[in-house]
Short mmCIF file of C-alpha atoms in Angstrom, two decimals:
data_model
loop_
_atom_site.label_atom_id
_atom_site.label_comp_id
_atom_site.label_asym_id
_atom_site.label_seq_id
_atom_site.Cartn_x
_atom_site.Cartn_y
_atom_site.Cartn_z
CA MET A 1 63.89 76.92 124.68
CA CYS A 2 63.91 77.53 128.47
CA GLU A 3 67.14 75.24 128.85
CA VAL A 4 70.12 75.03 126.40
CA CYS A 5 69.80 72.66 123.64
CA GLN A 6 72.64 71.67 121.21
CA ALA A 7 72.63 71.64 117.74
CA LEU A 8 75.66 69.47 116.61
CA ALA A 9 77.37 70.35 113.43
CA ASP A 10 79.40 73.16 111.95
CA THR A 11 77.42 76.10 109.93
CA THR A 12 79.06 77.16 106.68
CA GLU A 13 77.71 79.58 104.36
CA SER A 14 74.01 80.62 103.71
CA VAL A 15 71.98 78.58 101.59
CA SER A 16 68.55 79.98 101.88
CA GLY A 17 69.14 83.11 99.40
CA LEU A 18 67.94 85.63 102.11
CA SER A 19 69.48 88.74 102.28
CA ALA A 20 71.84 89.62 105.39
CA ASP A 21 69.45 92.42 106.05
CA CYS A 22 66.59 89.74 106.85
CA PRO A 23 66.61 88.85 110.35
CA ALA A 24 65.66 85.30 109.40
CA SER A 25 68.91 84.83 107.65
CA THR A 26 70.30 84.14 111.07
CA LEU A 27 68.68 80.84 111.19
CA ASP A 28 70.65 79.80 108.24
CA SER A 29 73.20 77.18 109.16
CA GLY A 30 74.35 76.68 105.73
CA THR A 31 72.91 73.05 105.58
CA TYR A 32 69.40 71.32 105.00
CA ARG A 33 67.97 68.07 103.80
CA GLY A 34 67.74 66.77 100.12
CA ASP A 35 64.55 65.11 100.33
CA ASN A 36 60.94 66.38 101.15
CA VAL A 37 59.80 63.31 102.91
CA VAL A 38 61.45 62.75 106.56
CA THR A 39 61.10 59.27 108.14
CA ILE A 40 61.32 59.10 112.11
CA TYR A 41 62.33 56.24 114.05
CA PHE A 42 61.73 56.35 117.69
CA VAL A 43 64.69 54.28 119.09
CA GLN A 44 63.27 51.58 121.60
CA ASP A 45 64.17 50.89 125.35
CA GLY A 46 67.69 50.00 125.68
CA ASP A 47 68.77 50.49 122.01
CA ASP A 48 71.24 53.07 120.77
CA ALA A 49 70.77 55.49 117.69
CA ASN A 50 72.56 54.25 114.64
CA ALA A 51 73.21 57.88 113.60
CA ALA A 52 75.09 58.76 116.71
CA ASP A 53 78.72 58.00 115.74
CA GLU A 54 79.57 61.19 117.87
CA ILE A 55 77.55 60.81 120.89
CA TYR A 56 76.90 64.24 122.75
CA ASP A 57 77.26 62.87 126.40
CA THR A 58 77.29 64.77 129.61
CA SER A 59 77.51 62.43 132.10
CA GLY A 60 80.73 60.98 131.12
CA SER A 61 79.26 57.74 129.94
CA ASP A 62 79.99 56.39 126.51
CA GLU A 63 76.64 55.63 125.03
CA MET A 64 73.31 57.16 125.24
CA GLU A 65 70.56 54.38 125.24
CA SER A 66 66.95 55.28 124.67
CA GLU A 67 64.53 54.46 127.73
CA GLY A 68 62.00 54.13 125.10
CA TRP A 69 58.84 56.18 124.08
CA SER A 70 55.04 55.79 125.30
CA ASP A 71 52.68 55.77 122.73
CA GLU A 72 51.57 59.26 123.82
CA GLU A 73 54.70 60.70 123.57
CA ILE A 74 55.05 59.34 119.89
CA GLU A 75 51.74 60.78 119.05
CA GLN A 76 52.40 64.15 120.20
CA PHE A 77 55.63 64.27 118.70
CA MET A 78 54.19 63.33 115.38
CA LYS A 79 51.72 66.08 115.89
CA ALA A 80 54.30 68.74 116.75
CA VAL A 81 56.32 67.92 113.64
CA ALA A 82 53.28 67.89 111.49
CA THR A 83 52.82 71.53 112.16
CA ILE A 84 55.98 72.11 110.14
CA SER A 85 54.22 70.40 107.12
CA ASN A 86 51.75 73.26 107.42
CA TYR A 87 54.14 75.71 106.00
CA ILE A 88 56.58 73.78 103.84
CA ASP A 89 56.68 71.04 101.23
CA VAL A 90 58.13 68.63 103.72
CA THR A 91 56.04 65.69 105.37
CA PHE A 92 57.11 63.47 108.26
CA GLU A 93 56.36 59.72 108.44
CA GLU A 94 57.05 57.22 111.48
CA SER A 95 59.21 54.46 110.60
CA SER A 96 60.26 50.93 112.01
CA ASP A 97 63.66 51.30 110.36
CA PRO A 98 66.42 52.07 112.75
CA ASP A 99 68.10 53.70 109.65
CA ALA A 100 65.41 56.25 109.28
CA ASP A 101 66.14 59.81 108.43
CA PHE A 102 65.70 61.00 112.07
CA GLN A 103 66.43 58.82 114.76
CA VAL A 104 65.54 60.16 118.01
CA VAL A 105 66.05 59.05 121.48
CA LEU A 106 64.28 59.74 124.93
CA ASP A 107 66.75 59.60 127.80
CA ASP A 108 67.47 61.46 131.08
CA ASN A 109 70.50 60.26 132.37
CA GLU A 110 72.76 61.95 130.17
CA PHE A 111 70.93 65.24 130.53
CA SER A 112 71.28 65.27 134.36
CA SER A 113 74.45 67.60 134.78
CA SER A 114 73.09 70.19 131.86
CA GLY A 115 69.47 70.38 132.46
CA ALA A 116 69.24 70.62 128.75
CA LEU A 117 65.81 69.65 127.02
CA GLY A 118 66.99 68.04 124.06
CA TYR A 119 69.83 68.35 120.94
CA PHE A 120 69.67 67.35 117.34
CA TYR A 121 72.31 67.28 114.74
CA LEU A 122 72.12 69.20 111.79
CA PRO A 123 72.61 68.19 108.30
CA SER A 124 76.11 67.56 107.53
CA TYR A 125 75.95 69.75 104.29
CA ALA A 126 73.46 71.29 101.84
CA GLY A 127 71.40 68.72 100.18
CA ASP A 128 72.15 65.84 102.76
CA ASN A 129 69.96 62.86 102.97
CA SER A 130 71.96 60.89 105.64
CA SER A 131 70.30 59.94 108.94
CA VAL A 132 70.91 62.24 111.84
CA MET A 133 70.08 61.86 115.49
CA GLY A 134 68.13 63.58 117.94
CA ALA A 135 67.72 63.20 121.99
CA PHE A 136 65.21 64.46 124.19
CA ASN A 137 65.42 64.76 128.05
CA SER A 138 62.57 62.77 129.87
CA ASN A 139 62.75 64.47 133.02
CA GLY A 140 63.29 68.04 131.19
CA LEU A 141 61.16 71.00 131.86
CA GLY A 142 57.62 70.76 130.13
CA TRP A 143 57.76 67.09 129.17
CA ASN A 144 56.31 65.41 131.83
CA GLU A 145 53.96 68.41 133.31
CA ASP A 146 50.29 68.11 132.39
CA GLY A 147 49.85 69.87 129.08
CA GLY A 148 53.66 69.88 128.40
CA LEU A 149 53.25 67.96 125.35
CA GLU A 150 50.30 69.72 124.04
CA ALA A 151 50.43 72.52 121.79
CA GLY A 152 51.48 75.68 124.00
CA GLY A 153 53.60 73.44 126.21
CA LEU A 154 57.35 73.50 126.55
CA GLY A 155 57.84 70.11 125.64
CA TYR A 156 55.76 70.50 122.52
CA SER A 157 57.84 73.70 121.25
CA THR A 158 61.07 71.87 122.35
CA ILE A 159 60.03 69.08 119.63
CA ILE A 160 59.61 71.71 117.12
CA HIS A 161 62.84 73.51 117.89
CA GLU A 162 64.84 70.68 117.77
CA ALA A 163 63.19 68.99 114.52
CA LEU A 164 63.83 72.28 112.69
CA HIS A 165 67.60 72.00 113.79
CA GLY A 166 67.24 68.41 111.78
CA LEU A 167 66.09 70.83 108.91
CA GLY A 168 68.91 72.85 109.20
CA LEU A 169 67.96 75.79 111.16
CA ALA A 170 70.34 77.26 113.39
CA HIS A 171 69.89 79.40 116.56
CA PRO A 172 69.28 83.31 116.15
CA HIS A 173 72.00 83.92 118.75
CA ASP A 174 75.20 81.69 117.70
CA GLY A 175 76.88 80.43 114.72
CA ASP A 176 78.37 82.76 111.99
CA SER A 177 75.39 84.93 111.84
CA ILE A 178 73.47 86.55 114.85
CA LEU A 179 70.39 88.56 115.13
CA ASN A 180 71.38 92.40 115.37
CA GLY A 181 71.75 93.94 118.76
CA LEU A 182 72.92 90.56 120.11
CA VAL A 183 76.27 90.18 121.57
CA GLU A 184 78.55 87.17 120.10
CA GLY A 185 79.17 84.88 122.92
CA ALA A 186 76.86 86.34 125.64
CA SER A 187 74.15 84.43 127.17
CA PRO A 188 71.02 84.61 125.11
CA PHE A 189 68.65 84.36 127.88
CA GLY A 190 66.87 87.56 128.41
CA GLU A 191 68.65 89.51 125.49
CA TYR A 192 66.38 90.26 122.71
CA GLY A 193 68.32 92.11 120.36
CA ASP A 194 67.00 94.93 117.94
CA TYR A 195 63.44 95.24 117.86
CA ASP A 196 63.06 92.35 120.63
CA LEU A 197 63.21 89.78 117.63
CA ASN A 198 65.13 87.26 119.73
CA GLN A 199 61.98 85.63 121.24
CA GLY A 200 59.82 82.63 120.52
CA ILE A 201 56.85 84.78 119.39
CA TYR A 202 59.26 85.58 116.46
CA THR A 203 61.32 82.31 115.98
CA ILE A 204 60.88 79.18 117.43
CA MET A 205 64.57 78.83 117.63
CA SER A 206 65.32 81.43 120.27
CA TYR A 207 66.06 80.56 123.68
CA ASN A 208 63.55 83.19 124.88
CA ASP A 209 60.19 81.44 125.12
CA GLY A 210 56.95 82.99 123.89
CA LEU A 211 56.39 86.83 124.44
CA TYR A 212 58.65 88.30 127.31
CA THR A 213 55.38 90.59 128.44
CA THR A 214 53.36 87.54 128.88
CA PRO A 215 55.91 84.92 129.98
CA ALA A 216 55.56 81.24 128.93
CA GLY A 217 54.69 78.41 131.40
CA LEU A 218 55.76 74.66 131.15
CA ASN A 219 52.11 74.06 129.88
CA GLU A 220 51.24 77.17 128.01
CA GLY A 221 52.42 80.43 126.38
CA ASN A 222 54.97 78.71 124.19
CA SER A 223 55.16 78.72 120.37
CA ALA A 224 53.25 75.93 119.13
CA THR A 225 54.43 76.16 115.24
CA PRO A 226 57.30 77.81 113.49
CA MET A 227 56.99 81.18 113.71
CA ALA A 228 57.19 84.19 110.99
CA LEU A 229 61.13 84.11 110.87
CA ASP A 230 61.50 80.15 110.94
CA ILE A 231 58.87 79.90 108.14
CA ALA A 232 60.71 82.62 105.81
CA ILE A 233 63.78 80.71 105.80
CA LEU A 234 62.27 77.20 105.74
CA GLN A 235 59.89 78.27 102.66
CA GLU A 236 63.03 79.83 100.87
CA ILE A 237 64.99 76.58 101.39
CA TYR A 238 62.10 73.80 101.09
CA GLY A 239 59.46 75.76 99.11
CA ALA A 240 56.01 76.70 100.67
CA ASN A 241 53.02 74.71 101.37
CA THR A 242 50.75 76.30 98.71
CA THR A 243 47.27 74.49 99.69
CA TYR A 244 47.19 74.75 103.50
CA ASN A 245 44.37 76.79 104.86
CA SER A 246 42.99 77.51 101.39
CA GLY A 247 39.34 77.97 102.38
CA ASP A 248 37.34 80.80 104.36
CA ASN A 249 39.06 80.25 108.05
CA VAL A 250 38.45 81.98 111.26
CA TYR A 251 41.21 81.96 114.00
CA GLU A 252 40.08 82.41 117.40
CA ILE A 253 42.05 84.34 119.95
CA PRO A 254 42.29 82.49 123.13
CA ASP A 255 40.97 84.24 126.47
CA ASN A 256 43.28 82.17 128.62
CA ASP A 257 47.10 81.23 128.50
CA ASP A 258 47.30 78.88 125.32
CA ALA A 259 49.86 79.06 122.56
CA TRP A 260 51.45 81.29 120.25
CA ILE A 261 50.78 80.51 116.54
CA SER A 262 52.12 81.94 113.02
CA ILE A 263 49.53 82.01 110.66
CA TRP A 264 50.09 80.58 107.00
CA ASP A 265 47.04 80.78 104.75
CA THR A 266 46.86 80.24 101.25
CA GLY A 267 43.42 81.30 100.21
CA GLY A 268 39.85 82.26 100.95
CA GLU A 269 38.33 85.00 102.91
CA ASP A 270 39.67 84.77 106.36
CA THR A 271 39.13 86.18 109.93
CA ILE A 272 41.07 86.80 113.17
CA SER A 273 38.28 86.80 115.71
CA TYR A 274 37.74 87.29 119.62
CA SER A 275 34.39 86.97 121.52
CA GLY A 276 35.73 87.67 125.16
CA THR A 277 35.61 90.82 127.46
CA LYS A 278 39.34 91.71 127.50
CA ASP A 279 40.98 94.40 125.47
CA VAL A 280 41.99 92.56 122.30
CA THR A 281 44.55 93.83 119.57
CA ILE A 282 44.26 92.19 116.21
CA ASP A 283 46.74 93.17 113.58
CA LEU A 284 46.48 91.80 110.06
CA ARG A 285 49.52 92.94 108.81
CA GLU A 286 52.04 90.26 107.68
CA ALA A 287 55.52 90.02 109.00
CA THR A 288 58.01 92.30 107.14
CA LEU A 289 60.90 90.35 107.62
CA ILE A 290 63.22 93.40 108.15
CA TYR A 291 64.88 94.90 111.30
CA ALA A 292 62.00 96.92 112.01
CA GLU A 293 58.87 96.77 114.18
CA GLY A 294 56.62 94.00 112.78
CA GLY A 295 59.87 92.24 111.34
CA GLY A 296 59.16 89.13 113.00
CA GLY A 297 55.47 89.55 112.90
CA TYR A 298 52.51 91.85 114.34
CA ILE A 299 50.97 90.23 117.45
CA SER A 300 47.25 89.49 117.67
CA GLY A 301 46.29 88.57 121.19
CA ALA A 302 44.15 89.58 124.43
CA ASP A 303 45.50 91.82 127.23
CA GLY A 304 47.39 89.49 129.62
CA VAL A 305 47.08 86.34 127.78
CA ALA A 306 49.75 84.32 126.77
CA GLY A 307 48.75 82.98 123.58
CA GLY A 308 47.47 84.24 120.06
CA TYR A 309 48.99 84.86 116.49
CA THR A 310 51.31 86.36 114.13
CA ILE A 311 50.89 86.43 110.32
CA ALA A 312 53.64 85.10 108.28
CA ASN A 313 55.08 86.73 105.14
CA GLY A 314 52.86 86.13 102.36
CA ALA A 315 49.76 85.11 103.99
CA VAL A 316 46.69 87.30 103.77
CA ILE A 317 44.00 87.43 106.49
CA GLU A 318 41.20 89.79 105.41
CA ASN A 319 39.01 90.43 108.38
CA ALA A 320 39.05 91.13 112.20
CA ILE A 321 36.27 90.88 114.82
CA GLY A 322 36.82 92.46 118.30
CA GLY A 323 35.14 91.71 121.69
CA SER A 324 33.22 93.82 124.26
CA GLY A 325 36.58 95.40 125.59
CA ASP A 326 38.43 98.45 124.40
CA ASP A 327 39.96 96.77 121.13
CA THR A 328 42.62 97.81 118.38
CA LEU A 329 42.24 96.32 115.11
CA ILE A 330 44.40 96.98 112.15
CA GLY A 331 44.12 96.47 108.64
CA ASN A 332 46.69 95.86 105.83
CA GLY A 333 46.57 96.01 102.04
CA ALA A 334 43.61 93.72 101.29
CA ASP A 335 39.89 94.99 101.54
CA ASN A 336 39.16 94.52 105.16
CA GLU A 337 36.14 94.22 107.37
CA LEU A 338 36.93 95.56 110.64
CA THR A 339 34.25 95.06 113.45
CA GLY A 340 35.05 96.52 116.79
CA ASN A 341 31.69 95.50 118.68
CA GLY A 342 31.26 96.87 122.27
CA GLY A 343 33.88 98.77 124.12
CA ASN A 344 35.80 101.98 122.92
CA ASP A 345 37.65 100.52 119.90
CA GLU A 346 40.23 101.80 117.42
CA LEU A 347 39.99 100.71 114.20
CA VAL A 348 42.74 101.30 111.41
CA GLY A 349 41.98 100.18 107.89
CA GLY A 350 45.12 100.25 105.94
CA THR A 351 45.26 100.77 102.07
CA GLY A 352 42.53 98.77 100.85
CA ASP A 353 38.67 99.38 100.45
CA ASP A 354 37.71 98.61 103.81
CA ASP A 355 34.58 98.39 105.87
CA LEU A 356 34.95 99.69 109.54
CA ASP A 357 32.24 99.12 111.92
CA GLY A 358 33.00 100.54 115.19
CA GLY A 359 29.86 99.00 117.08
CA SER A 360 28.65 100.68 120.20
CA ASP A 361 30.53 102.80 122.77
CA ASP A 362 33.11 105.66 121.83
CA ASP A 363 35.28 104.59 118.94
CA THR A 364 38.08 105.84 116.66
CA LEU A 365 37.94 104.85 113.04
CA TYR A 366 40.71 105.51 110.72
CA GLY A 367 40.15 104.93 107.05
CA ASP A 368 43.55 105.25 105.72
CA SER A 369 44.02 105.15 101.86
CA GLY A 370 41.52 103.31 99.88
CA SER A 371 37.56 103.74 99.49
CA ASP A 372 36.63 102.91 102.96
CA ASP A 373 33.08 102.39 104.70
CA ALA A 374 33.19 103.54 108.21
CA THR A 375 30.38 103.33 110.45
CA VAL A 376 29.48 103.47 114.24
CA SER A 377 26.15 102.53 115.79
CA SER A 378 26.30 104.90 119.01
CA GLY A 379 28.79 106.61 121.15
CA ASN A 380 30.83 109.61 120.95
CA ASN A 381 33.14 108.52 117.81
CA THR A 382 35.91 109.88 115.83
CA ILE A 383 36.23 108.99 112.28
CA TYR A 384 39.14 109.68 109.96
CA GLY A 385 38.44 108.93 106.22
CA GLY A 386 41.97 109.23 104.90
CA SER A 387 42.38 109.20 101.27
CA GLY A 388 39.96 107.74 98.78
CA PHE A 389 36.46 107.86 98.39
CA ASP A 390 34.81 107.05 101.66
CA ASP A 391 31.31 106.81 103.21
CA LEU A 392 31.48 107.81 106.62
CA ASP A 393 28.37 107.19 109.37
CA GLY A 394 28.48 108.52 112.73
CA GLY A 395 25.29 106.80 113.73
CA SER A 396 23.87 108.08 117.42
CA GLY A 397 26.06 110.13 119.83
CA VAL A 398 28.31 113.27 119.44
CA ASP A 399 30.52 112.33 116.37
CA THR A 400 33.46 114.17 114.98
CA ILE A 401 34.24 112.86 111.16
CA PHE A 402 37.16 113.93 109.16
CA GLY A 403 36.52 113.04 105.27
CA GLY A 404 39.92 113.15 104.03
CA SER A 405 41.42 113.99 100.70
CA GLY A 406 38.77 111.92 98.47
CA ASP A 407 35.38 112.55 97.37
CA ASP A 408 33.46 111.62 100.74
CA ASN A 409 30.03 110.89 101.69
CA ILE A 410 29.52 111.81 105.39
CA SER A 411 26.74 111.27 107.72
CA GLY A 412 26.42 112.49 111.34
CA GLY A 413 23.52 110.69 112.59
CA GLY A 414 21.94 111.70 115.58
CA ASP A 415 22.98 114.52 118.11
CA ASP A 416 25.51 117.10 117.80
CA ASP A 417 28.02 116.21 115.41
CA THR A 418 31.23 118.05 113.90
CA LEU A 419 31.95 117.07 110.06
CA TYR A 420 34.95 117.89 108.08
CA GLY A 421 34.97 117.26 104.50
CA GLY A 422 38.60 117.74 104.06
CA ARG A 423 39.52 118.08 100.20
CA GLY A 424 37.47 116.49 97.37
CA ASP A 425 33.84 117.16 96.49
CA ASP A 426 32.25 115.79 99.42
CA ASP A 427 28.45 115.18 100.29
CA ILE A 428 28.04 115.82 103.90
CA ASN A 429 24.82 115.43 105.85
CA GLY A 430 24.37 116.34 109.62
CA ASP A 431 21.14 114.71 110.07
CA ALA A 432 19.65 115.19 113.51
CA GLY A 433 21.12 117.25 115.88
CA ALA A 434 23.11 120.82 115.94
CA ASP A 435 25.62 120.18 113.91
CA THR A 436 28.79 121.80 112.67
CA ILE A 437 29.60 121.34 109.09
CA ILE A 438 32.74 122.18 107.48
CA GLY A 439 32.89 121.39 103.63
CA GLY A 440 36.60 122.03 103.35
CA MET A 441 38.02 122.44 100.04
CA GLY A 442 36.37 121.14 96.74
CA ALA A 443 32.75 121.65 95.59
CA ASP A 444 30.90 120.16 98.43
CA THR A 445 26.98 119.45 99.05
CA LEU A 446 26.23 120.16 102.55
CA THR A 447 22.96 119.18 104.10
CA GLY A 448 22.33 120.23 108.00
CA GLY A 449 19.52 118.10 108.54
CA ALA A 450 17.10 118.56 111.48
CA GLY A 451 18.42 120.91 114.21
CA ALA A 452 20.34 124.33 114.37
CA ASP A 453 23.32 123.80 112.33
CA THR A 454 26.43 125.95 111.58
CA PHE A 455 27.98 125.90 108.42
CA VAL A 456 31.84 127.01 108.70
CA PHE A 457 34.11 128.21 106.14
CA ASN A 458 37.67 129.02 107.08
CA ALA A 459 39.43 129.82 103.50
CA MET A 460 38.28 131.46 100.55
CA SER A 461 39.43 128.38 98.50
CA ASP A 462 36.56 126.22 100.59
CA SER A 463 34.02 127.46 97.99
CA PHE A 464 35.47 128.99 94.64
CA VAL A 465 33.25 131.31 92.50
CA GLY A 466 31.90 129.26 89.91
CA ASN A 467 32.70 125.87 91.59
CA GLY A 468 31.56 126.48 95.06
CA ASP A 469 29.69 124.44 98.10
CA THR A 470 25.91 123.95 98.07
CA ILE A 471 23.87 124.04 101.22
CA VAL A 472 20.70 122.37 100.41
CA ASP A 473 18.51 123.04 103.21
CA PHE A 474 19.43 126.08 104.74
CA GLU A 475 16.88 127.46 107.11
CA ASN A 476 16.57 131.22 108.25
CA GLY A 477 16.75 131.90 111.64
CA SER A 478 17.80 128.20 112.42
CA ASN A 479 20.93 127.68 110.52
CA THR A 480 24.29 129.92 110.50
CA ILE A 481 26.95 130.37 108.11
CA ASP A 482 30.18 131.03 109.86
CA LEU A 483 32.47 133.66 108.27
CA SER A 484 34.40 134.54 111.02
CA ALA A 485 37.79 133.29 109.85
CA PHE A 486 38.02 136.09 107.30
CA GLY A 487 37.80 139.30 109.50
CA ILE A 488 35.17 140.64 107.22
CA THR A 489 31.84 142.21 108.04
CA SER A 490 28.52 142.22 106.58
CA ALA A 491 29.51 144.72 103.97
CA GLU A 492 31.66 142.40 102.37
CA VAL A 493 28.61 140.02 101.59
CA THR A 494 25.97 140.34 98.92
CA LEU A 495 22.97 138.05 98.23
CA ASN A 496 21.86 137.31 94.67
CA THR A 497 18.50 135.48 94.62
CA SER A 498 17.31 133.73 91.51
CA SER A 499 14.72 131.04 90.73
CA GLY A 500 14.07 130.37 94.44
CA ASN A 501 17.90 130.05 95.22
CA THR A 502 20.54 132.35 96.87
CA THR A 503 23.88 132.75 96.16
CA VAL A 504 25.93 134.27 98.76
CA LEU A 505 28.95 136.25 97.40
CA ILE A 506 31.80 137.66 99.40
CA ASP A 507 34.32 140.12 98.29
CA SER A 508 36.89 139.77 101.25
CA ASN A 509 39.26 142.62 100.32
CA GLY A 510 36.62 145.17 98.58
CA ASP A 511 38.19 145.12 95.06
CA GLY A 512 35.14 144.52 93.48
CA THR A 513 35.70 140.89 92.65
CA ASP A 514 33.98 138.25 94.42
CA ASP A 515 36.45 135.72 96.29
CA MET A 516 34.12 133.14 97.26
CA ALA A 517 30.50 132.07 96.45
CA ILE A 518 28.19 129.80 98.31
CA LEU A 519 24.79 128.49 96.75
CA LEU A 520 21.89 128.15 98.91
CA THR A 521 19.16 126.25 97.36
CA GLY A 522 15.23 126.22 97.84
CA THR A 523 15.37 129.47 99.70
CA THR A 524 15.50 133.11 99.22
CA SER A 525 15.05 134.01 102.98
CA VAL A 526 18.33 134.80 104.01
CA ASP A 527 19.29 137.55 106.52
CA VAL A 528 22.82 138.73 106.23
CA ALA A 529 22.52 140.21 109.85
CA ASN A 530 21.24 137.12 111.69
CA ASP A 531 22.13 134.26 109.63
CA PHE A 532 25.92 134.72 109.55
CA ILE A 533 28.68 134.96 111.99
CA PHE A 534 31.38 137.28 111.33
#
């Protein structure tokens, strides 16, 4: 929160079962509610909360009287706490009973000297079902500003923060356990801890609102849901909502300052999408819940915009679509579809069998592990297949393509491309243009296509005798075989012709044993002096 809040109860030992090595464990107060339906009474004008047997009082008065709630304030309060139910097996209901589970007071007099936005009592013990009181400052930052009580506003975020105290969550900076890198007793403002986990984008229980690189305002840029660390401990204690967002969902990244949301998705084929012109990062990896980059989630958002997404641990989002800027799209362990569209994009596929489409302009595609399809339509692109059996297509433009360790299909497309097969038995086609084709290890099938192509061999193991490479369209006087890596001369090369084909045999050390063989199919017209580079 932007100003101090107060959670009123003593914390005890952990109840969540999370390891101390998990940063979410610092939110464990040792208390929680025992039922999964929480009733809320909005204390009326002039009344006291029945649960306030011990009043948090900053002005010297003996009572805190509610000034009453407007219909709009009640509506937004219920909307805010309803977001909690999207993640866990707990629901919230408005009640007219003054002895409801949550008794919430709206006031400003008792907050005047502290500037606090609110406070909330923690449950008294693990499994407590008694009533607790919370109070909110009607004159606090983000409460009365336009949009302050809408998703992304500070008032809306404050409601969720305080309600989570009522469910037993502590701050990450105080109590018996604090985030690594924070100093006990020191101010939590502007102190982010190890891996910058002490900020609102990772836990709404932090006092550092939103994301520090795009500072939050009073009506935008704040967390509008529990975030990944909050969700982890809430689900450990109360159980996960197993039906929320179970269909095919599209999560749109905002183009202007909005809200930070942690995605919880239980099924379907889902997409994070951006349709604007800014550079965007879409990262489909879930929060790891360890002290490392990504421990509190990986951020998806447009550059300079205070709003976007992280993905809660246990949620899987399959697809990402970029806009017309220079985008970075990162996959996960699922079979992802990553679409860059316009701009100079970087697509990283992750460990599944991914479809990567860079779109136009100059893109870089990484297939990683898995059997991936990587395609670009135009531009001067770089594609890395990684491990797995990949289909890689350069499209038009001057492309550089690396096949990796599997049996890959590589197509250069138009223009002058450089194609590396890597390991595996690859099928490489240069298509149009003057291409450079390096099959690498394995029994590769190489097609130059139209244009003056060069086939490069850098090691004798690139084309073993008896299990070597095949060049299917070698043209005398147009194509070239580059053997310059071996330091040999034409004297070490023998051409054997049979059945309309030519076998190139290379004895690199003159011991009478062939070290390398290349089959050229469909031609017997080969000139050692002119068709080879030594």
